[in-house]
Coordinates of C-alpha atoms and ligand atoms in Angstrom, one line a residue:
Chain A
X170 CA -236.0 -12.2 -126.8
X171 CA -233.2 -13.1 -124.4
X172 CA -230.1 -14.3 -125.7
X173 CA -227.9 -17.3 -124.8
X174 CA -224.6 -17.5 -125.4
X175 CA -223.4 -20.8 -127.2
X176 CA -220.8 -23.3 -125.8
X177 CA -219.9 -24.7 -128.7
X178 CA -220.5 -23.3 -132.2
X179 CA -220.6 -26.0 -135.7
X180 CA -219.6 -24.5 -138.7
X181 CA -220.3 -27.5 -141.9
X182 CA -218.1 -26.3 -144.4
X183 CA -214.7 -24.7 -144.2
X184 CA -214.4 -22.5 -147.3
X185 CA -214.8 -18.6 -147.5
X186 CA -217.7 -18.3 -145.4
X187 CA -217.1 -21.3 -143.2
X188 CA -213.8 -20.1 -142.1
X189 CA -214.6 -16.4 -142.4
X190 CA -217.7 -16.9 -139.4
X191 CA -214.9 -19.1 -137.4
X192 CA -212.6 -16.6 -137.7
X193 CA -215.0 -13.3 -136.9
X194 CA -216.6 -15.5 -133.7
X195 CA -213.0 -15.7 -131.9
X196 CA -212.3 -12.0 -132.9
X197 CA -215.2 -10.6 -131.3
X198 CA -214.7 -12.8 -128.5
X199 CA -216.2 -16.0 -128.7
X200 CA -214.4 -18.1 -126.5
X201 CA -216.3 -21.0 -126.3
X202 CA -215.2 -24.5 -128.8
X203 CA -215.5 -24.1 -132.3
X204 CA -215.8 -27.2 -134.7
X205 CA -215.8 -27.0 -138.4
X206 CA -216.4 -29.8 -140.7
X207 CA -215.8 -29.9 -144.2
X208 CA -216.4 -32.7 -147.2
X209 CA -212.7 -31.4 -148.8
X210 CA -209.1 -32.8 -147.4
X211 CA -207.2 -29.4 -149.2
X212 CA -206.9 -27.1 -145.4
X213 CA -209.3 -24.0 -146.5
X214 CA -208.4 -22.3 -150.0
X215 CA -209.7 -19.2 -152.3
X216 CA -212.1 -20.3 -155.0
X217 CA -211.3 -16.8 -157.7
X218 CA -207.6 -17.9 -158.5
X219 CA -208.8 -21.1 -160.1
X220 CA -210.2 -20.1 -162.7
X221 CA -207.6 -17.6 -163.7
X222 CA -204.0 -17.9 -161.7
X223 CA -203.8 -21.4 -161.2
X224 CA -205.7 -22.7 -164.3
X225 CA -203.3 -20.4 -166.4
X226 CA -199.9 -21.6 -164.2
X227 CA -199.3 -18.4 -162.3
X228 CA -199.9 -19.6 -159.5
X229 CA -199.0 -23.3 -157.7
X230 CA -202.0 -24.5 -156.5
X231 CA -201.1 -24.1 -152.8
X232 CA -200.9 -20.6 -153.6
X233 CA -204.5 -20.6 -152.8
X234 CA -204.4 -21.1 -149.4
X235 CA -207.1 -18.9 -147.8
X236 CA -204.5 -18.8 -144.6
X237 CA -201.6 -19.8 -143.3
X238 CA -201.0 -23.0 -141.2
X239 CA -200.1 -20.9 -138.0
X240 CA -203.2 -18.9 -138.5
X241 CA -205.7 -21.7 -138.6
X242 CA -204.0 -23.0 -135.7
X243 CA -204.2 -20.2 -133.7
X244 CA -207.7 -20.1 -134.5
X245 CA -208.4 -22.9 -131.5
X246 CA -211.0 -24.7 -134.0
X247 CA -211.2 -28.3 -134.3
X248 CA -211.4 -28.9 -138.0
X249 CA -212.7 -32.4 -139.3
X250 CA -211.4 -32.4 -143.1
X251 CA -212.5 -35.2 -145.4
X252 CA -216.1 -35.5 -144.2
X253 CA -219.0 -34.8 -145.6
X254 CA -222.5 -33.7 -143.1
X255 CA -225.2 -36.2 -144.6
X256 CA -227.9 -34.8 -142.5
X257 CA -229.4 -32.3 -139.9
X258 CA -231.5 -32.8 -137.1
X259 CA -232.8 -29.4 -136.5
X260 CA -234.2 -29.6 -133.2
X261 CA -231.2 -31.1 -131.8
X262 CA -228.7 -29.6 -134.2
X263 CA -227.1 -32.8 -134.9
X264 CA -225.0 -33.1 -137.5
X265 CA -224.6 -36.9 -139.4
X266 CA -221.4 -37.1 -140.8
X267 CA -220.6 -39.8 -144.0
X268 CA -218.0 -41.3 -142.1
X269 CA -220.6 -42.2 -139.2
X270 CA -219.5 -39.7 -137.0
X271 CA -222.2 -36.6 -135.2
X272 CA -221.7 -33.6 -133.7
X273 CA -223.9 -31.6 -131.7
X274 CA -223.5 -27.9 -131.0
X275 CA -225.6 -25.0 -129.7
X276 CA -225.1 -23.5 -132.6
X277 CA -224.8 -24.2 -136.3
X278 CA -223.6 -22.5 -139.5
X279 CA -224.4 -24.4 -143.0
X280 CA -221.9 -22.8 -145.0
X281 CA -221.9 -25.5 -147.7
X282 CA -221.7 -23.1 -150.8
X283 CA -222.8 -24.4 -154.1
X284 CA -222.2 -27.3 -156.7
X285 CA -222.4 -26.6 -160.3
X286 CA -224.7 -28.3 -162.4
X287 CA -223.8 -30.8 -165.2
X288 CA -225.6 -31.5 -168.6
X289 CA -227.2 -34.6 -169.2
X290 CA -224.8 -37.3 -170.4
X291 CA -221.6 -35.4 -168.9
X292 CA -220.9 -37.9 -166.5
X293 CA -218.6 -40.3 -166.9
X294 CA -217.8 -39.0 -170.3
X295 CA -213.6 -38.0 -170.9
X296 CA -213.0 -34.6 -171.6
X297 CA -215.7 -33.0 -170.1
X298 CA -214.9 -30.8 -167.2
X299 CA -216.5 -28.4 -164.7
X300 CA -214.3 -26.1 -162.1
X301 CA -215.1 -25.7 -158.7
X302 CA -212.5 -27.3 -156.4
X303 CA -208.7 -26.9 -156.4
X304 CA -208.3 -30.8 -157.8
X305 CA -211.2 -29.8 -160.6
X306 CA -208.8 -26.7 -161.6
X307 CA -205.4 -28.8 -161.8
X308 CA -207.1 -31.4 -163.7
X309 CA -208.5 -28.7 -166.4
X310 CA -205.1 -27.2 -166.5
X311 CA -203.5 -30.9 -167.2
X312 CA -206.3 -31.6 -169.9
X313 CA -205.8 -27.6 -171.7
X314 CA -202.1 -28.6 -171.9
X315 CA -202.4 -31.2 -174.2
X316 CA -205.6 -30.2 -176.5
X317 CA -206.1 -27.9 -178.9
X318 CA -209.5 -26.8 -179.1
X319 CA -211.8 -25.9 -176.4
X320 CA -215.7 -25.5 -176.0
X321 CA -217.1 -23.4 -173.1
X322 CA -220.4 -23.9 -172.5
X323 CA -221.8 -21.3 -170.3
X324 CA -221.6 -17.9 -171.0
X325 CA -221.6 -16.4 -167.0
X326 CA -218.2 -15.5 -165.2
X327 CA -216.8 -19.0 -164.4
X328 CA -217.6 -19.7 -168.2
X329 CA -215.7 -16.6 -169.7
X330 CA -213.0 -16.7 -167.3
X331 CA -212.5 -20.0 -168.3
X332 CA -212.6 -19.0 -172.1
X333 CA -210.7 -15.9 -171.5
X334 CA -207.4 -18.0 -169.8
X335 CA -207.7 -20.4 -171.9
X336 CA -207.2 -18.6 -175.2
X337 CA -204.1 -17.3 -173.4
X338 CA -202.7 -20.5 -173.0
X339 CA -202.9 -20.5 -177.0
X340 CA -206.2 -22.8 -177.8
X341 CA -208.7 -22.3 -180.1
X342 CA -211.6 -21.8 -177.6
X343 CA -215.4 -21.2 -178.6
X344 CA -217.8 -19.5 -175.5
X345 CA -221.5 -20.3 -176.2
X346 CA -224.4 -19.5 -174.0
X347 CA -228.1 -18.5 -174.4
X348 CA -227.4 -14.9 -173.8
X349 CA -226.7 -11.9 -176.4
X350 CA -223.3 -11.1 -175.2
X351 CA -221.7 -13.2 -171.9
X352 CA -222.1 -11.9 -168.5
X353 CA -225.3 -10.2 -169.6
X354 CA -227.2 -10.8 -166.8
X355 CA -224.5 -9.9 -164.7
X356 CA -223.6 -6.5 -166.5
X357 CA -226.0 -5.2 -168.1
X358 CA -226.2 -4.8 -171.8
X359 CA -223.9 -2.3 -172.4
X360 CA -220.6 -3.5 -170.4
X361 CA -221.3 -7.2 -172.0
X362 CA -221.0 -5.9 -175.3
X363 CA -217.9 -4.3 -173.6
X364 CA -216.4 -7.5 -172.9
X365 CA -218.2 -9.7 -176.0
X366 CA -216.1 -7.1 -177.9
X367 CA -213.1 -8.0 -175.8
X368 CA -213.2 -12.0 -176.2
X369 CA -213.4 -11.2 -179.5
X370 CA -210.4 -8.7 -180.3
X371 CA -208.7 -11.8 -178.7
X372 CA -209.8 -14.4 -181.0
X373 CA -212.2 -16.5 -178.8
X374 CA -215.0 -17.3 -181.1
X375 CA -218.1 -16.2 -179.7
X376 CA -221.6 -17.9 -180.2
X377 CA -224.5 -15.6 -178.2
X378 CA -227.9 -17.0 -178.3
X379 CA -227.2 -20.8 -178.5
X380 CA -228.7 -23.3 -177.1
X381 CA -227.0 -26.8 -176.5
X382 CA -228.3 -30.0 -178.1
X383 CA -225.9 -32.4 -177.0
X384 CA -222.7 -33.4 -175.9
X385 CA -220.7 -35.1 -178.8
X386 CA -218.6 -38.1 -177.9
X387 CA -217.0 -41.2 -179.7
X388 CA -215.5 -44.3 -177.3
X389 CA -216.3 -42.7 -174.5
X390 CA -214.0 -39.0 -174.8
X391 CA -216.1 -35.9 -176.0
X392 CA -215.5 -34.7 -179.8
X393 CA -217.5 -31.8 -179.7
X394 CA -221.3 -29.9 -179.1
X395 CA -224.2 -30.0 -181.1
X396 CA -226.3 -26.9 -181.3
X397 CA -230.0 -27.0 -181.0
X398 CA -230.0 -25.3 -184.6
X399 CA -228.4 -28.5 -185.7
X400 CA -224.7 -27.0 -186.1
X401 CA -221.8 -29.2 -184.1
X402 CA -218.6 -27.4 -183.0
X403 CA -215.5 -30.0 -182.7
X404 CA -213.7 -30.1 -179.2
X405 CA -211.1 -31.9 -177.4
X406 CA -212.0 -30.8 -174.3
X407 CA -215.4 -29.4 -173.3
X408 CA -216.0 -26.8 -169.6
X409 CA -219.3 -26.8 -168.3
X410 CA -220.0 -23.6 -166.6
X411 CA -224.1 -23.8 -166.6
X412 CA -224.9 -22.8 -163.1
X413 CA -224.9 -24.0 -159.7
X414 CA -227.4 -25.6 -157.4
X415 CA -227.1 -24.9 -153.6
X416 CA -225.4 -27.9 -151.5
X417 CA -228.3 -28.5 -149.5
X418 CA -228.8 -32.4 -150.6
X419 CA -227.8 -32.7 -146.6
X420 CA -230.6 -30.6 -145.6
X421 CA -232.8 -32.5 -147.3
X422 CA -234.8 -33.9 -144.1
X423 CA -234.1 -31.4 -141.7
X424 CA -237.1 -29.2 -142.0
X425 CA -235.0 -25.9 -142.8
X426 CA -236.9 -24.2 -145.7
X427 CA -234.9 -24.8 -149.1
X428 CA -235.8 -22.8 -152.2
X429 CA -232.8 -22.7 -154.3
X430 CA -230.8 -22.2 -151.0
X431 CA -231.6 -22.5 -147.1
X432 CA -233.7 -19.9 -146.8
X433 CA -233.0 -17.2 -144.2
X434 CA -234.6 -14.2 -142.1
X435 CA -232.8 -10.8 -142.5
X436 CA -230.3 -12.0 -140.0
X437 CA -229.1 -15.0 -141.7
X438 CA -230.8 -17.2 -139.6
X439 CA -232.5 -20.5 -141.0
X440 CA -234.2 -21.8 -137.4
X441 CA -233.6 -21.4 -133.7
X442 CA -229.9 -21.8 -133.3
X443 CA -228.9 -22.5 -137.3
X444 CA -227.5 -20.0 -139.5
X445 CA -226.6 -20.0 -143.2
X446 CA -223.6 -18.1 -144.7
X447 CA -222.0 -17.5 -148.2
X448 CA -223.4 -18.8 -151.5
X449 CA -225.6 -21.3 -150.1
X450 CA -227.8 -18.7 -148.0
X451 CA -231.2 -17.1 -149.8
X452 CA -231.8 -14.5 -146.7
X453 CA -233.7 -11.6 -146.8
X454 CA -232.4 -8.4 -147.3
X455 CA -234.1 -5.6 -146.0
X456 CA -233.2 -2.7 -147.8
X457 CA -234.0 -4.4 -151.3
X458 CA -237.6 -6.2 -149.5
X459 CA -236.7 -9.6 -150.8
X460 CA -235.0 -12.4 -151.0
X461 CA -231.4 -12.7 -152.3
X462 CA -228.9 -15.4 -152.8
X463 CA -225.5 -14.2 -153.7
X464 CA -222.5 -16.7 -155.2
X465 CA -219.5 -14.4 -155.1
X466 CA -216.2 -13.9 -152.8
X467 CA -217.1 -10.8 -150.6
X468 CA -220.7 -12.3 -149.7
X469 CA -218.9 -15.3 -148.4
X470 CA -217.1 -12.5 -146.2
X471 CA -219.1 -10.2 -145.2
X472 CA -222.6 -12.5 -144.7
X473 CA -219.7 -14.3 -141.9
X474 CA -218.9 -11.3 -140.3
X475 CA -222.8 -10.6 -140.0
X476 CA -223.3 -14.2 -139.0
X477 CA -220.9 -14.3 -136.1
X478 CA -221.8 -11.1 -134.9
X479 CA -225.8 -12.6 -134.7
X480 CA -224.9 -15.9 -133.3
X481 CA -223.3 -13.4 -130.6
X482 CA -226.6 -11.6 -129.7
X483 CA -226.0 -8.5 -131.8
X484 CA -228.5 -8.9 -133.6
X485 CA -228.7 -7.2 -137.0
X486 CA -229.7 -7.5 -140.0
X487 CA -227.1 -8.4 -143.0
X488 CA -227.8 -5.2 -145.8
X489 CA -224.9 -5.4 -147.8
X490 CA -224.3 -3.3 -151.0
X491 CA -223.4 -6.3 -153.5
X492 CA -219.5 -6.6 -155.0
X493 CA -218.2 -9.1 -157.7
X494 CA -215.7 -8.8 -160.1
X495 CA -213.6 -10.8 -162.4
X496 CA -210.5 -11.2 -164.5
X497 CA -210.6 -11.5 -168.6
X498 CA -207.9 -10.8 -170.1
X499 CA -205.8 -7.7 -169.2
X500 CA -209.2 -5.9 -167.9
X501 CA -210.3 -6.1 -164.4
X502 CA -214.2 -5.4 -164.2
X503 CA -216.2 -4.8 -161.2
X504 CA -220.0 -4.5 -160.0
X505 CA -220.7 -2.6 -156.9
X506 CA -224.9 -3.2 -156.7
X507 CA -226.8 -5.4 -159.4
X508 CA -227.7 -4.3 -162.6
X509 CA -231.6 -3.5 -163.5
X510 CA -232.4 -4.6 -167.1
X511 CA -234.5 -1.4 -167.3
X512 CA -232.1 1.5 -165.8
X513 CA -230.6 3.8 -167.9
X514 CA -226.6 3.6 -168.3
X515 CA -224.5 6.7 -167.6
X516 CA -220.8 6.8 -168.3
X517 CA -219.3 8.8 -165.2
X518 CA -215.5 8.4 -165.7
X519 CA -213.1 7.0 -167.7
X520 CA -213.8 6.7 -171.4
X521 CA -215.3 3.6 -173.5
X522 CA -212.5 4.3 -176.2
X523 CA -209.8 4.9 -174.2
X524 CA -210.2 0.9 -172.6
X525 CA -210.8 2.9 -168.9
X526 CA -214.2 3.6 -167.8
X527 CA -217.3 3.6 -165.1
X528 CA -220.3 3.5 -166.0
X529 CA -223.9 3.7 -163.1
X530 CA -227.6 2.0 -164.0
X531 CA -229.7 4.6 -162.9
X532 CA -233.4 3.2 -162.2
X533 CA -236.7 4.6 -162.0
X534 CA -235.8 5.6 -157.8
X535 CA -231.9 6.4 -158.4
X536 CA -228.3 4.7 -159.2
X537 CA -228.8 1.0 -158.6
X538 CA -225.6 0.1 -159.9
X539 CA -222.1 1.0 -161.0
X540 CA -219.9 -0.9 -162.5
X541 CA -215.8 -0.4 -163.9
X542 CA -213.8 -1.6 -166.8
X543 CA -210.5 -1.0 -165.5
X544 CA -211.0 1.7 -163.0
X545 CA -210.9 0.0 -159.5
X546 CA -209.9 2.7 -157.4
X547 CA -212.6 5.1 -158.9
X548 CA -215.2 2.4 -159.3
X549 CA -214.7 2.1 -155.3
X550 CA -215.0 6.1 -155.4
X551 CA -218.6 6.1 -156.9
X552 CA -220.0 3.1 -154.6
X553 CA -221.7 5.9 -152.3
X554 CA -224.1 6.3 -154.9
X555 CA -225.7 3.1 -154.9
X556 CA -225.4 2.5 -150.9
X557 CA -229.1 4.4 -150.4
X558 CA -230.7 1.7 -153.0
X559 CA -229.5 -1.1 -151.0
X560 CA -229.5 0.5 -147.6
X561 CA -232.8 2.1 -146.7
X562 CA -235.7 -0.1 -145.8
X563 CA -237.8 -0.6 -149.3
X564 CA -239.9 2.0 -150.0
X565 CA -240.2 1.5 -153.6
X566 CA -243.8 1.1 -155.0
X567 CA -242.1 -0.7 -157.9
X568 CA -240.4 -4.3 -157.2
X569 CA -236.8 -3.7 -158.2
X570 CA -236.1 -6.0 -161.3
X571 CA -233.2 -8.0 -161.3
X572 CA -231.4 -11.4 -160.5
X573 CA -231.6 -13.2 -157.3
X574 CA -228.0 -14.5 -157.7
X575 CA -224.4 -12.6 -159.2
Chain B
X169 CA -199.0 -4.9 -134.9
X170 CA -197.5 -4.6 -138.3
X171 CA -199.2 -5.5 -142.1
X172 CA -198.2 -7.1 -144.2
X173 CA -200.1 -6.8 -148.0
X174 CA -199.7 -9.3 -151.1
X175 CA -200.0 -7.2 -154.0
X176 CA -200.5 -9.9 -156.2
X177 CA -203.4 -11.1 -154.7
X178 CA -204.9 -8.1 -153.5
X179 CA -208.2 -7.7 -156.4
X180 CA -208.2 -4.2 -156.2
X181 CA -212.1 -4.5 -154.1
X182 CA -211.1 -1.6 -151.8
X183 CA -212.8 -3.2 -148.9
X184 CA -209.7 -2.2 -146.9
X185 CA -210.0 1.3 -147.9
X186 CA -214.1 1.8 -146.8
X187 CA -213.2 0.2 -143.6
X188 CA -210.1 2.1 -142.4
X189 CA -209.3 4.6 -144.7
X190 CA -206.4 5.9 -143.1
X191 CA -204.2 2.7 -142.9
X192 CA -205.1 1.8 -146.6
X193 CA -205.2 2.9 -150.3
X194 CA -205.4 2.2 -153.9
X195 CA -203.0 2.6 -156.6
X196 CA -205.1 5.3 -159.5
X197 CA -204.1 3.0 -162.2
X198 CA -204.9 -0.3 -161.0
X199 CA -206.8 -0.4 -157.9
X200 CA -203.9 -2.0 -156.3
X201 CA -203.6 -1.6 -152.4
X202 CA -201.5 0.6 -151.1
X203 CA -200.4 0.2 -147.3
X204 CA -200.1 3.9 -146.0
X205 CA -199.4 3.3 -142.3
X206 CA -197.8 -0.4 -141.7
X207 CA -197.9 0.0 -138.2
X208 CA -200.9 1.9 -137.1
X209 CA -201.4 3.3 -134.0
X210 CA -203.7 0.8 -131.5
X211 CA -207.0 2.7 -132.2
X212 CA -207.1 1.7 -135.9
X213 CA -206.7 -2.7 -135.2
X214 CA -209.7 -3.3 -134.6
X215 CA -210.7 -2.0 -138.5
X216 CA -207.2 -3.2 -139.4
X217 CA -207.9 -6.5 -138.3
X218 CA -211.7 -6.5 -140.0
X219 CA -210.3 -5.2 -143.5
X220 CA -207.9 -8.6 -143.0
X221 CA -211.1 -10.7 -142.7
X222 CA -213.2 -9.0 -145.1
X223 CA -210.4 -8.9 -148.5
X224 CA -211.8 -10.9 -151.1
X225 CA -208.3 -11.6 -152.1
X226 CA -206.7 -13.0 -148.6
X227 CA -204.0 -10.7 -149.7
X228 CA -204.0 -8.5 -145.8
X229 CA -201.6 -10.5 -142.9
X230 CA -201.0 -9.4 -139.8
X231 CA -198.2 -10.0 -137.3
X232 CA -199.9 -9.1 -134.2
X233 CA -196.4 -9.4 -132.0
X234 CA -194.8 -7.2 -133.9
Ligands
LIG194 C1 -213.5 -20.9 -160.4 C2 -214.3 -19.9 -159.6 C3 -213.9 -18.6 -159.8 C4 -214.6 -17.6 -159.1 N1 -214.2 -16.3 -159.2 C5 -214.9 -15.3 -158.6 C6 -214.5 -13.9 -158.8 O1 -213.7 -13.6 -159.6 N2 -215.2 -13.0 -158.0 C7 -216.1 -13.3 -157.1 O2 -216.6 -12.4 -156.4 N3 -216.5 -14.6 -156.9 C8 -215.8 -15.6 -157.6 N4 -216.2 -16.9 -157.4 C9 -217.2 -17.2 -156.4 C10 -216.6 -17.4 -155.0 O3 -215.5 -18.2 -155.0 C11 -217.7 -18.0 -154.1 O4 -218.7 -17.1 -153.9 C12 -217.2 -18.4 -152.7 O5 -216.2 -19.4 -152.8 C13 -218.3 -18.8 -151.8 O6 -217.8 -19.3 -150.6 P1 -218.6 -20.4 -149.7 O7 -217.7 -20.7 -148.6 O8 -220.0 -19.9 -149.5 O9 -218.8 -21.6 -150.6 P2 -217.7 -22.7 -151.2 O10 -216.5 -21.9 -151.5 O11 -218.3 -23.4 -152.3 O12 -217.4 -23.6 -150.0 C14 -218.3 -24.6 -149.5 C15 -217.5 -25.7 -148.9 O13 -218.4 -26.6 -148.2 C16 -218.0 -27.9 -148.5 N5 -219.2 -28.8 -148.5 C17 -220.2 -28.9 -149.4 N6 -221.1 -29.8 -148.9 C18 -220.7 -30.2 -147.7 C19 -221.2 -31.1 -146.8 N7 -222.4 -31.8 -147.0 N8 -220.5 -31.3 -145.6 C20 -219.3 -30.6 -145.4 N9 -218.8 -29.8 -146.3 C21 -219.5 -29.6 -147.4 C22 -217.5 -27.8 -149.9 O14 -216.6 -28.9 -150.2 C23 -216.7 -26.5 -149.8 O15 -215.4 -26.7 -149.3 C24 -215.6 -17.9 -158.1 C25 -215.9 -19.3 -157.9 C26 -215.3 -20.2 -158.7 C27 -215.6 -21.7 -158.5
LIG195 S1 -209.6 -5.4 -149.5 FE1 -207.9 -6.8 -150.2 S2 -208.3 -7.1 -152.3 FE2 -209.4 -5.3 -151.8 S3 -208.0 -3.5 -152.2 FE3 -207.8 -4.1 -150.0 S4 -206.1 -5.6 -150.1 FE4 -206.8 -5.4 -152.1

């Protein structure tokens, strides 16, 4: 298929992936005009600090900042802040805007990331919060400064990060979630323990396995969480942290395929001329055979890079080797591939006791996973051994187990 | 072209280090990068200026006029 060059390239959202495909268009040359639109007023900032150096005080908030001023400016992008796309047309790739504006490009890149989920009756109630924008982290930190106890209701990353800097700002904070140990599905079994082991050596009291009823509330403010077993845990302030739901409300009449994301070919494209990019992109991947949608910081990166190289007729698939980590506590943990609930753990540096260590989910066809408690630069070190799993077209007779989403 | 690294915000992903392996590093202890060649030679921007895009942490600059 011959390949035209776009004129003009729209990029709706201007976060991690949004920026990141601006930024890798002009670098390998694209010299055409470059819009990107994005629902937030804050200029483009990094979602990770919130939830540890700027919900903890570390940080100011402007610290953030994905880039500086001059950057984005030499960028020669027009960026429409403060406006939200309400819908696509496809065929045209038109872009409806909410404050009655459209754009039309040759090409566009929905890089609208994700919005978590509340649980019923959160709304409108005081002292519930959920963290996913700058504004949501300042107003958490306000709330955490003046309360004493804290529920966490969620038991994946954002949800223990949360717990985890919270406790260090000195409140009494409970983490509950419907898995054995938090992160599980993340870690594996036996690093969750890991880290179960560590929220608890630090006083965060931990219920695994819990389902929640209800939010409790008196005048209007939250007082607390009932159980579905019936037992209710007091609160001044409740987090949310149950999941996220692709921002694809937008899409919703545009004809791109949605299933819990805008669904993709192995190049990250959605339709003729429309792309998709960073936490709101289900694309196949080639080397695993199926689909995957991934909601962490180097995805938002790297799917860009793959993005604005395809938009540019290079045309190649996107087959990364997944990365996450995150902060608790002193301990720096990281994933390089996704854990299989039926490998087998090896320990392959470092030791458990000693608070340092590496450990690789071998599955039935090899290493599918290796993950560090402490040990970046050797973690890095044993990535090799996962890149085959990930890499090579599927030739497993097996589907390989696992999550669609970090 | 010179680099310019923010340790504190540099998450210790080693993206820099896969991608041009020569320019950066990590600490042993902490993962932290650690900038071997500030200035490298003109056949290494073109990596130098992908590990900039690709860290997780925004913690590579670069001052391309320098
Ligand atoms: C608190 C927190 C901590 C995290 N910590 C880690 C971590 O430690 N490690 C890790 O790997 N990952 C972490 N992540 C995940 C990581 O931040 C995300 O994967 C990354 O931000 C994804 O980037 P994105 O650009 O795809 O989506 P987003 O960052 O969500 O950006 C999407 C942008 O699109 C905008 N938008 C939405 N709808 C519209 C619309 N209709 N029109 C215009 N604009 C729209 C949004 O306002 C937003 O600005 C964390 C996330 C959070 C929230
Ligand atoms: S890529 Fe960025 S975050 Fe990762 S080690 Fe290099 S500088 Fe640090």
């Amino acid at each position: 298929m011959k390949h035209t060059l776009p004129d003009h390239v729209l990029v709706v959202g201007a976060s991690a992936a949004g920026l990141s495909t601006a930024e890798a268009l002009r670098r390998k040359g694209f010299g055409g005009r470059l819009t990107l639109l994005g629902a937030e007023t804050a200029l483009p900032y990094d979602r990770p600090p919130l939830s540890k150096q700027i919900l903890s005080g570390i940080w100011e908030p402007t610290r953030a900042q994905l880039r500086a001023k001059e950057a984005l400016d030499a960028l020669d992008a027009e960026f429409l802040l403060g406006d939200a796309a309400t819908a696509l047309d496809a065929g045209r790739r038109t872009v409806r805007t909410a404050s009655g504006g459209s754009v039309t490009a040759d090409a566009v890149v929905v890089a609208t990331g994700v919005s978590p989920r509340a649980l019923p009756g959160q709304d409108g109630l005081r002292g519930v919060h959920r963290l996913r924008a700058v504004s949501d982290a300042v107003a958490l930190r306000t709330a955490l400064l003046g309360a004493r106890r804290l529920v966490v209701v969620g038991d994946g990353v954002l949800g223990a990060e949360t717990a985890a800097t919270a406790r260090q700002m000195g409140l009494d904070v409970c983490l509950l979630g419907p898995q054995p140990a938090p992160l599980t599905a993340q870690l594996g079994p036996y690093v969750a323990e890991c880290l179960a082991d560590l929220h608890r050596q630090h006083g965060v009291a931990l219920r695994g396995g819990a389902l929640v009823d209800r939010l409790l509330s008196r005048d209007g403010t939250v007082t607390g969480v009932r159980l579905a077993d019936g037992e209710e845990l007091a609160a001044d302030v409740v987090v949310t942290a149950v999941g996220s739901a692709p921002a694809t409300d937008w899409l919703r009449d545009s004809g791109l395929v949605l299933d819990d994301g805008v669904v993709c070919d192995e190049r990250s494209r959605a339709d003729e001329g429309i792309w998709a990019v960073g936490d709101v992109a289900r694309w196949r991947h080639q080397g695993l055979g199926r689909t995957l949608r991934l909601e962490n910081r180097t995805n938002a990166t790297e799917q860009a890079l793959a993005v604005a190289g395809n938009i540019l007729g290079e045309d190649r698939p996107y087959v990364p080797v997944p990365y996450f980590w995150t902060d608790q506590f002193d301990v720096r943990i990281q994933a390089f591939g996704l854990p299989s609930p039926d490998a087998r753990t090896v320990l392959v540096e470092g030791d458990p006791a000693e608070g340092r260590f590496v450990v690789r989910h071998d599955g039935p066809h090899g290493p599918v996973c290796v993950l560090g408690w402490r040990m970046p630069k050797q973690t890095r070190l044993h990535r090799a051994s996962v890149v085959d799993h990930y890499t090579r077209p599927s030739r497993r007779t097996t589907p390989s187990a696992g999550m669609s989403s970090a | 072209m010179k680099i310019i690294v923010d340790e504190e915000k540099c998450c210790g992903a080693g993206q820099c280090v896969l991608i041009a392996p020569d320019v950066f590093d990590q600490r042993d202890d902490d993962g932290i990068v650690v900038l071997l060649d500030a200035r490298p030679p003109v056949v290494r921007h073109d990596a130098v200026r992908e590990c900039a895009a690709v860290c997780p942490g925004a913690a590579i600059s670069l001052d391309e006029d320098a």
